[in-house]
XYZ file of C-alpha atoms in Angstrom:
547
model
C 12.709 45.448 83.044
C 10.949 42.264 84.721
C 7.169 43.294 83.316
C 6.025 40.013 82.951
C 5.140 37.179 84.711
C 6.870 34.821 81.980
C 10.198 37.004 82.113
C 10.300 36.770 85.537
C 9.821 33.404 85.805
C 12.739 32.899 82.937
C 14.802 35.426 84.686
C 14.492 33.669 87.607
C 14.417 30.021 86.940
C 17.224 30.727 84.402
C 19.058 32.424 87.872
C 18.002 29.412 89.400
C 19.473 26.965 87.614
C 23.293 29.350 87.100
C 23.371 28.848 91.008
C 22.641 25.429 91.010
C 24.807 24.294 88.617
C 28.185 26.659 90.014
C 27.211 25.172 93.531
C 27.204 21.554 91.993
C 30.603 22.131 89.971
C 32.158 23.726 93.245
C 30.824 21.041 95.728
C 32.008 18.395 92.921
C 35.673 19.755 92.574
C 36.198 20.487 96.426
C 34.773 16.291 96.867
C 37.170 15.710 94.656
C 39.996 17.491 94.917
C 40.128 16.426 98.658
C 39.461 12.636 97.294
C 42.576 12.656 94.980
C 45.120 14.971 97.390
C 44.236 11.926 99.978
C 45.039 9.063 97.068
C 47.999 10.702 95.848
C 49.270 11.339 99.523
C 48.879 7.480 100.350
C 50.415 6.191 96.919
C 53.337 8.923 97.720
C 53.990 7.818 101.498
C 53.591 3.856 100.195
C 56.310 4.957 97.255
C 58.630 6.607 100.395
C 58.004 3.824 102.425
C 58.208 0.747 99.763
C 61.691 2.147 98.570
C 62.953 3.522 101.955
C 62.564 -0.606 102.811
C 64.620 -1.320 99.517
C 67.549 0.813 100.437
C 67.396 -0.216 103.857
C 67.891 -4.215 102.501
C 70.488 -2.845 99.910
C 72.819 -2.126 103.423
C 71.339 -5.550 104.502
C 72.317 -7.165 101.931
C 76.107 -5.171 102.191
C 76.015 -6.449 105.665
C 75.389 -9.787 105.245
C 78.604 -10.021 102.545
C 80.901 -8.200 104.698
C 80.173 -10.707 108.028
C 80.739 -14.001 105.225
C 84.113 -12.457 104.589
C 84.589 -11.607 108.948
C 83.975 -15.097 109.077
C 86.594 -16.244 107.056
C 89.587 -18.426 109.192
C 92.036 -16.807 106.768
C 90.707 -13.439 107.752
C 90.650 -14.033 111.384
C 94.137 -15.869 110.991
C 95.209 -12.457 109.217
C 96.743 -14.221 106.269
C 97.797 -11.166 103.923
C 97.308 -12.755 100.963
C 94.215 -14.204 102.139
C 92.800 -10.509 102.552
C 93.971 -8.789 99.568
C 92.255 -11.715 97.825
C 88.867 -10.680 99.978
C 89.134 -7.232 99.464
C 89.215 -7.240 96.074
C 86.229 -9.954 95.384
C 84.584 -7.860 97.579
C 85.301 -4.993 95.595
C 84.030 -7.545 92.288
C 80.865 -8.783 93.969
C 79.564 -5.264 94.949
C 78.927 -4.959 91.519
C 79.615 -1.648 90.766
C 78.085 -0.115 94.488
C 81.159 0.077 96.635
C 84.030 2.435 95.636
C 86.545 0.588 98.127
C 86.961 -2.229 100.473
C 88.904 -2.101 103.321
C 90.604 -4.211 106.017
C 91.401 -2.415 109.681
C 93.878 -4.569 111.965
C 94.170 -4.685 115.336
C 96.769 -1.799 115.219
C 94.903 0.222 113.761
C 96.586 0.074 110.388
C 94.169 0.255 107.306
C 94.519 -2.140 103.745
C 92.438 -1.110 100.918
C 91.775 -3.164 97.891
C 93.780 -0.976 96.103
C 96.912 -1.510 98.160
C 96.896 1.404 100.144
C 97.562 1.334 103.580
C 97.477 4.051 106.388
C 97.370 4.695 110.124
C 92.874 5.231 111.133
C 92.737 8.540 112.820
C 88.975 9.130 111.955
C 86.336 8.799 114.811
C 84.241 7.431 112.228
C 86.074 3.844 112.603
C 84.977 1.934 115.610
C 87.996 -0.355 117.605
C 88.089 -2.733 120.586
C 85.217 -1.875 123.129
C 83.428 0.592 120.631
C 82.335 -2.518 118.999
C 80.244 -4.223 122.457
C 76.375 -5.386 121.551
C 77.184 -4.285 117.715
C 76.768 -5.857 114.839
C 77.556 -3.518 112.446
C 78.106 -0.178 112.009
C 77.317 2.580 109.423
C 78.674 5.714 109.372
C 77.592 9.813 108.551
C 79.131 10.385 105.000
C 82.467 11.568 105.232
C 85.380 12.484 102.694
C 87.752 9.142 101.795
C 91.549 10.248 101.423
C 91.760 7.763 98.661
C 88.963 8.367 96.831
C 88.203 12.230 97.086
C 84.673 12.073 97.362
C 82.335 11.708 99.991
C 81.224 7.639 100.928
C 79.322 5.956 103.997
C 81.360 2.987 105.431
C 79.298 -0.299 106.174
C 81.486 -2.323 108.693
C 81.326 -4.746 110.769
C 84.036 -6.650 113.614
C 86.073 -9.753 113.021
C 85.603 -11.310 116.147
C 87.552 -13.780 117.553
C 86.549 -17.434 119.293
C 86.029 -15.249 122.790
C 83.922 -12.719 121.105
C 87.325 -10.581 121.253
C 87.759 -7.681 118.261
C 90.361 -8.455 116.085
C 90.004 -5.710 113.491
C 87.583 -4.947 110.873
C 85.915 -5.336 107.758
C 83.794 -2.260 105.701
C 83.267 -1.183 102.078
C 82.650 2.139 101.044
C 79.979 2.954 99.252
C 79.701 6.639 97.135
C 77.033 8.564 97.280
C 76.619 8.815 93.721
C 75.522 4.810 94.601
C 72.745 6.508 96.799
C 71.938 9.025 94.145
C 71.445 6.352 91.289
C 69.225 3.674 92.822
C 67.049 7.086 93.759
C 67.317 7.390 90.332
C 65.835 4.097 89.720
C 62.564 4.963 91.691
C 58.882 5.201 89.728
C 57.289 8.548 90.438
C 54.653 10.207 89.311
C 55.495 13.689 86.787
C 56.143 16.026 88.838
C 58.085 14.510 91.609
C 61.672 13.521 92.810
C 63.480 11.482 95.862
C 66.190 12.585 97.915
C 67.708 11.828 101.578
C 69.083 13.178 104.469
C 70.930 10.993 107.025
C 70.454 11.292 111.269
C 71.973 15.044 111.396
C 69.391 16.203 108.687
C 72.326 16.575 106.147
C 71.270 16.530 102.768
C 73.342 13.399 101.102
C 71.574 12.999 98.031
C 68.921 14.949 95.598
C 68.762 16.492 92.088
C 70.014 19.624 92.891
C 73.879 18.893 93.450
C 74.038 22.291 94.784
C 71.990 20.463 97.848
C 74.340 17.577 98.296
C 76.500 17.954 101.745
C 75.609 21.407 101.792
C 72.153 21.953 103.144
C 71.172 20.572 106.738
C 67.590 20.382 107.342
C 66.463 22.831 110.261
C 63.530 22.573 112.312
C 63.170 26.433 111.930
C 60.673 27.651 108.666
C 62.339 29.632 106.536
C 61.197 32.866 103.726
C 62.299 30.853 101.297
C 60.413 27.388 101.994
C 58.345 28.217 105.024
C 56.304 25.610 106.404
C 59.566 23.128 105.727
C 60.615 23.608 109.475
C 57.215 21.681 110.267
C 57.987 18.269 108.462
C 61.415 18.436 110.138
C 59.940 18.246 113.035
C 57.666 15.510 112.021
C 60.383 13.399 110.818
C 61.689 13.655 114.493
C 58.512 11.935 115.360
C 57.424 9.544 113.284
C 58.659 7.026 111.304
C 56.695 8.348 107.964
C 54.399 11.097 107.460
C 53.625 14.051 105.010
C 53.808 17.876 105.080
C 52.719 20.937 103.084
C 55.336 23.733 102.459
C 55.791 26.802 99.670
C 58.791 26.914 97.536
C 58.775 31.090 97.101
C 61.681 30.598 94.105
C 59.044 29.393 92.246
C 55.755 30.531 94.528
C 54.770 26.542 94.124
C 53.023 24.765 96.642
C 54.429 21.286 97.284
C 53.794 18.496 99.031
C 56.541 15.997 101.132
C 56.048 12.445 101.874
C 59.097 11.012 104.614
C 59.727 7.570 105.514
C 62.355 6.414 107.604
C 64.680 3.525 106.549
C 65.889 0.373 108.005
C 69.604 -0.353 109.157
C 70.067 3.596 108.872
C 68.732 4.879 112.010
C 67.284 9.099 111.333
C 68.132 8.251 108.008
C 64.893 9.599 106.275
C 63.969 9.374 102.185
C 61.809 12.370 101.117
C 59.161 12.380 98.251
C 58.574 16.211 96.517
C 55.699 16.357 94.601
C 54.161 19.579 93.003
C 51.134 20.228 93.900
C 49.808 21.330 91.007
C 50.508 18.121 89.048
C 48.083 16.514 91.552
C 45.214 18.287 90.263
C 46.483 18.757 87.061
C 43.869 16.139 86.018
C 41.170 17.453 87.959
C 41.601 21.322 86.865
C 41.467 20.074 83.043
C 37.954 17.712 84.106
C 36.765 21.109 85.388
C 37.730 23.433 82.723
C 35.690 20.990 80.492
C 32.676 21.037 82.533
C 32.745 24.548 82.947
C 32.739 25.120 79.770
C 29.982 22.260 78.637
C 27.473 23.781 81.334
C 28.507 27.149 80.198
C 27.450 26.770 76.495
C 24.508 23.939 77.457
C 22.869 27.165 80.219
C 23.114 29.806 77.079
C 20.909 27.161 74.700
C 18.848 26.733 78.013
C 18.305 30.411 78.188
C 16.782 30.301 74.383
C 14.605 27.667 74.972
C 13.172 27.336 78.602
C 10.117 29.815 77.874
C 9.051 26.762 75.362
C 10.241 24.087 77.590
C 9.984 24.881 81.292
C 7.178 22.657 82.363
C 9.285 19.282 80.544
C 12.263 20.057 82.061
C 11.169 20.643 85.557
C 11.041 16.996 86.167
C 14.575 15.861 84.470
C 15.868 18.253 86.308
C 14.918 17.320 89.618
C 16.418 13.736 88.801
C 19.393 15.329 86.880
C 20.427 17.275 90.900
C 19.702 13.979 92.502
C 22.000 11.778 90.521
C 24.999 14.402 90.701
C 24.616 14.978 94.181
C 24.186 11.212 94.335
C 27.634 10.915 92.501
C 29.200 13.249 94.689
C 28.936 11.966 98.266
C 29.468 8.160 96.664
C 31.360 7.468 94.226
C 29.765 4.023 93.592
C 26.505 5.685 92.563
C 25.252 4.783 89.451
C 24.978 8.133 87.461
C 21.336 7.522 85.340
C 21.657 9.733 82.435
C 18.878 11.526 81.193
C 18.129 9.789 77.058
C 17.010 13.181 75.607
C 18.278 14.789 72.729
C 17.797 18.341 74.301
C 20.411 20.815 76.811
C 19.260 18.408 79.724
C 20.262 15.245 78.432
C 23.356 16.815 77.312
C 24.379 18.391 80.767
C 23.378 15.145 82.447
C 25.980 13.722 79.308
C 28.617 15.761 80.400
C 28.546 15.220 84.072
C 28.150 11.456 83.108
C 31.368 12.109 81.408
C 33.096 14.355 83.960
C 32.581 11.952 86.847
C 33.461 8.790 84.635
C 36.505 10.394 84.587
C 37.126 11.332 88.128
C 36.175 8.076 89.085
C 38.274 6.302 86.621
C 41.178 8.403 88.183
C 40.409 7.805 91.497
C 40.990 3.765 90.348
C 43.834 4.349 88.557
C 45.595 5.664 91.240
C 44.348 3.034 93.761
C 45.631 0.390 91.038
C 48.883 1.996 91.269
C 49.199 1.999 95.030
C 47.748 -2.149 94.956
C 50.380 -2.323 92.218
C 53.583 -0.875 93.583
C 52.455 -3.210 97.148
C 53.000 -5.706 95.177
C 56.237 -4.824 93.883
C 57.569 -4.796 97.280
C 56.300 -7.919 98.409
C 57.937 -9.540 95.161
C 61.390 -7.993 95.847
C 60.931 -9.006 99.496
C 60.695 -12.525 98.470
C 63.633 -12.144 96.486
C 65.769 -10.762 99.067
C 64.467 -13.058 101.534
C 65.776 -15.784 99.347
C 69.033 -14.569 98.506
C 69.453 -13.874 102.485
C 68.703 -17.785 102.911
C 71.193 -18.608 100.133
C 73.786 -16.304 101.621
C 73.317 -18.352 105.149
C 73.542 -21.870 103.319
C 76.595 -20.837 101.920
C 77.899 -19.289 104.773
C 77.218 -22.783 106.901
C 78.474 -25.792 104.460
C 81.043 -26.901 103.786
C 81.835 -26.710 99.943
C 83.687 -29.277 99.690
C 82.533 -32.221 101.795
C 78.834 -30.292 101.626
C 78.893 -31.515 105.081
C 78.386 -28.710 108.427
C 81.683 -26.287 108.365
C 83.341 -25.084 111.666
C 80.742 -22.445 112.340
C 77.303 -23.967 111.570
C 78.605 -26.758 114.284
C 79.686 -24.255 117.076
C 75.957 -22.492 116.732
C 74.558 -25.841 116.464
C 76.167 -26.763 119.985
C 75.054 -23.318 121.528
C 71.810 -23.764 120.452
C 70.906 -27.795 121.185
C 73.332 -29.552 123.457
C 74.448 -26.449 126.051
C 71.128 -25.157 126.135
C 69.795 -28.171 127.207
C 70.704 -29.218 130.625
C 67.774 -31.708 130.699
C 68.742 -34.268 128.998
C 68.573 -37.909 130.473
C 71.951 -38.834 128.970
C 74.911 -36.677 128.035
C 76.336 -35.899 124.503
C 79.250 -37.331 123.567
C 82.446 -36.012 120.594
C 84.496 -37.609 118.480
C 87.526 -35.877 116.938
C 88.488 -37.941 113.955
C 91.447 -37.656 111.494
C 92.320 -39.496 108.731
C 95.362 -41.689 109.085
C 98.969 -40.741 106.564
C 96.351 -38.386 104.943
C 99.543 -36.439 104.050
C 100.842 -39.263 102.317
C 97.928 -39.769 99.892
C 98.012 -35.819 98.754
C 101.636 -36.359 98.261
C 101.725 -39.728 96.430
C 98.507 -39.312 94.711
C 98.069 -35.828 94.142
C 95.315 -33.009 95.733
C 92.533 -34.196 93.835
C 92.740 -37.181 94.797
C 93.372 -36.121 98.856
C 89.721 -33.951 98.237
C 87.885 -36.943 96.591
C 88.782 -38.857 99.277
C 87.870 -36.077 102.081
C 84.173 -36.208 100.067
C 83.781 -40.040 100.058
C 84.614 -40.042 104.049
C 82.191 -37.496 104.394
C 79.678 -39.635 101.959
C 80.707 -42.526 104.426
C 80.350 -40.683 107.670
C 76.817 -38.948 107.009
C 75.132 -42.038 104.745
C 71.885 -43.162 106.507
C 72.962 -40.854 110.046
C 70.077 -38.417 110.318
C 70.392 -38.271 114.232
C 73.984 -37.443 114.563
C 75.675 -33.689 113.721
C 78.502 -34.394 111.516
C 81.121 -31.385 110.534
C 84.552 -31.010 108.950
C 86.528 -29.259 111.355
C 89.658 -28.697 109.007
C 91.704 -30.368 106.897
C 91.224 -34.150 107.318
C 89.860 -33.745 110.795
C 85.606 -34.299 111.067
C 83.490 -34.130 114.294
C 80.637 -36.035 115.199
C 78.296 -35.259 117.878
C 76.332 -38.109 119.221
C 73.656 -36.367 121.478
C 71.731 -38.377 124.596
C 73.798 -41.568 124.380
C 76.026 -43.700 126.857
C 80.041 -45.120 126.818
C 78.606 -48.841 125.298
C 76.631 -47.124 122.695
C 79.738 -45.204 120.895
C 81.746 -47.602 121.101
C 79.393 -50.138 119.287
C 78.875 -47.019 116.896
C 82.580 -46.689 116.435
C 83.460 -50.256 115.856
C 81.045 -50.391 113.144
C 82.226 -47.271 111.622
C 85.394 -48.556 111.399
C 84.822 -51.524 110.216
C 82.715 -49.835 107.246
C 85.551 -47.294 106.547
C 88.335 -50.159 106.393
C 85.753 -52.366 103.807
C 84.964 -49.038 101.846
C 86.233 -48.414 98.331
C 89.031 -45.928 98.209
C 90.391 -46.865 95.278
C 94.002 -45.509 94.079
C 94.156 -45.780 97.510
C 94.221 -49.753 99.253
C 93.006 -49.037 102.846
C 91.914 -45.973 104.882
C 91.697 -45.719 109.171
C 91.044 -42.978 111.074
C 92.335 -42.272 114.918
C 90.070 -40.491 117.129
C 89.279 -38.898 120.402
C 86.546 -39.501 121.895
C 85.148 -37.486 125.674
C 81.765 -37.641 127.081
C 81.146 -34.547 128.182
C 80.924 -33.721 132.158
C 77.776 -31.765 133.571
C 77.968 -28.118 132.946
C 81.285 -28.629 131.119
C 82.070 -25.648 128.313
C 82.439 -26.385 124.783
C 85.835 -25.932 124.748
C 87.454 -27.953 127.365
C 85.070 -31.073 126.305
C 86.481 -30.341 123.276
C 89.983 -29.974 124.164
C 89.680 -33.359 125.819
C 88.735 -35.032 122.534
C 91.165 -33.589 120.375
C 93.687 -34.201 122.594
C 92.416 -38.485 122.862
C 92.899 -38.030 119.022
C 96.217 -37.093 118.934
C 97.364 -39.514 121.806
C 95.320 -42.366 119.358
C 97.775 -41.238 116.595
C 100.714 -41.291 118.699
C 99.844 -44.993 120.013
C 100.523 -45.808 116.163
C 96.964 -44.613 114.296
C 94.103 -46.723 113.469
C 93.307 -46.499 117.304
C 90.495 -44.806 119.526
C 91.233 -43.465 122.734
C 88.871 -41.838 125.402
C 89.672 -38.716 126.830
């Protein structure tokens, strides 16, 4: 059959060449099939880690609302009305995520925002010392009685002035919430998001079937074996990836985990087929294939003619494509011939223009969905700084509220034992303050609350001025002595009693003043000043008395 030189040299060069271009296409697709697995693998964990960070700042955020309201005096003071009217704004604010508020007393005895009340027998719902070093707590979903579905309750304590638990505040939110800001998520075709909380139950995912049914095992199963593995993983590490076969389909798939913040073993899982990963790559292939399929038949025609001019294109043509394998920021040269080399060298041009141009796009995604991240970060970070202004002023007076001035003391005048001179308090209250809301009306009693405050604070950036309550404010003069608040008093008075008050014709103030003694708490140096004030408004107002 091989008689001749020249058909041996065809036979074999042709040979030749069908090796060398099956080992290129193989070593090519392997490159890159490993190349895009690992791209699609990062973008996937970043995806599971980006929105495992978003859902743990949703809770965050639920957190942060449900300490305002445990805050609230009314709260603490267990005013009835005063809660209902929580509850339910609660209820309004979570716009749309919480199915229920709810309002635990001392006794045990649960208020909803829907007016139901009932007798906590669920070890879900933390009381008295259960609640030491916490600030919150989330629960395991569980079925509500009221609701008939399953929820998780956020909660935290209302805490008295001694740090004491007084009873609580939560919100439950469904797990259909759960299941529609998964919902919400950006994943490539081919994929879907669920979650499991700390006892590896399934709480949400597309298949309903799943939800509160399945528990994740560490064992592998028949029917997804190789599952048990990435159980295991999620046990230790905070995100990660596995491989596993789905044998109702016989699909290979691929898991990306990441675990998420204020839900401790709460983990959000990232399915992708695998097959949709190279879905891209299998159809670049195909095309080669068939390119250097049809381009090796011409060859075969033509190389007894042409075997001596294409010797040396294709010695450059293996270069560049080996080139353009191992680094994919070669520069493929393509071979500007109108014959079957410059058309292979064409198509491989073309097939790794497209690879690479892949390979970007998914980097740009991963860069892009960063930065998605950081932006909502931002956002969160300033609603979070919002929440805390709010939570600190008050609205009326815009002056320091009750609770920004107790963590002000903690944090700069106890604190600080080294001072060279101690701090010194004034309790002061309006005088017949009663008398102007009742002769002149409310709005008038709060406009003249604001202009006090306007008075009290106006060019005073060293001093920590709050309203306490009512028509009662507290200044804190830090490092000063006996002579120096009593010049700063006399002249305060004087500028109140010259001030314009108009309907009303003159307003004094009584207060309490009391340096306070070495190491003395906050609460008996305060004591000691309030109680100055009131003996200054028993001596017949418009007085101040040391205490």
């Amino acid at each position: 059959m091989l008689k001749t030189i020249k058909t041996k040299i065809i036979t074999t060069y042709s040979l030749v060449m069908i090796a060398f271009t099956s080992t290129l296409l193989l070593t090519t697709f392997l490159t890159e099939r490993n190349r895009v697995l690992d791209l699609e693998l990062e973008k996937s964990i970043e995806i599971s880690r980006m929105h495992a960070e978003v859902l743990g700042n949703e809770f965050s955020r639920y957190i942060t609302m449900l300490k305002m309201v445990s805050y609230n005096p009314e709260i603490q003071l267990r005013n009835k009305d005063s809660i209902e009217f929580q509850l339910k704004k609660l209820l309004e604010v979570g716009d749309g995520d919480f199915v229920n508020t709810i309002y635990i007393d001392k006794n045990l005895i649960l208020t909803d925002a829907k007016g139901n009340t009932n007798k906590v027998t669920h070890p879900a719902f933390k009381k008295g010392n259960d609640w030491a070093g916490k600030d919150f707590n989330i629960s395991m979903p569980l079925f509500s009685r009221f609701e008939k579905m399953p929820v998780i309750i956020v909660a935290v304590p209302i805490l008295n002035t001694f740090k004491e638990w007084m009873g609580t505040i939560a919100v439950a939110v469904p797990l259909s919430t759960i299941n529609k800001k998964l919902s919400f998520m950006k994943l490539t075709k081919g994929s879907y998001a669920w979650l499991a909380d700390a006892n590896g139950m399934i709480v949400s995912h597309p298949d309903e079937s799943f939800i509160m049914k399945v528990q994740l095992s560490t064992t592998n199963s028949d029917t997804f074996p190789g599952f048990g593995d990435i159980v295991q993983k999620t046990q230790l590490e905070d995100h990660g990836y596995g491989h596993y076969l789905d044998t109702r389909i016989n699909e290979s798939k691929v898991v990306t985990f990441a675990k998420i913040s204020n839900l401790p073993g709460w983990n959000l899982f990232v399915t992708t087929q695998e097959s949709e990963i190279f879905h891209e790559i299998y159809e670049i292939l195909y095309n080669v294939i068939i390119t250097a399929f049809v381009l090796m038949i011409i060859f075969l025609l033509l190389i007894n003619r042409l075997s001596k001019k294409l010797i040396h294109p294709l010695i450059q043509l293996s270069k560049d494509v080996k080139a353009s394998v191992n680094n994919k920021h070669h520069h493929f040269n393509v071979i500007q011939s109108d014959d079957e080399i410059g058309q292979l060298s064409k198509a491989f041009d073309h097939a790794f223009t497209k690879i690479h141009s892949h390979t970007a796009y998914l980097e740009e995604v991963v860069g892009r969905r960063t930065q998605e991240i950081h932006a909502k970060n931002v956002i969160l970070k300033s609603q979070n700084n919002a929440l805390e202004n709010i939570a600190s002023i008050d609205p009326l007076t815009q002056l320091y509220n009750r609770r920004a001035f107790n963590a002000l003391i903690e944090k700069n005048i106890l604190a600080d034992n080294q001072a060279a001179l101690s701090p010194t308090l004034i309790v002061l209250d309006i005088d017949h303050f009663k008398k102007i809301n009742d002769q002149f009306g409310h709005d008038v009693g709060d406009d003249i609350l604001c202009r006090t405050a306007q008075e009290l604070s106006n060019n005073d950036d060293e001093n920590i001025i709050c309203r306490w309550g009512g028509e009662e404010f507290v200044i804190l003069i830090p490092n000063t002595t006996p002579d120096m608040v009593s010049t700063y008093l006399d002249a305060l008075r004087t500028k109140i009693s010259q001030a314009n008050f108009a309907p009303v014709e003159a307003l004094t103030f009584s207060a309490g003043v009391a340096t306070r003694a070495p190491d003395e708490p906050f609460k008996a140096w305060f004591q000691r000043a309030d109680k100055a004030m009131y003996e200054a408004k028993a001596s017949g107002r418009n007085n101040v008395i040391w205490g």
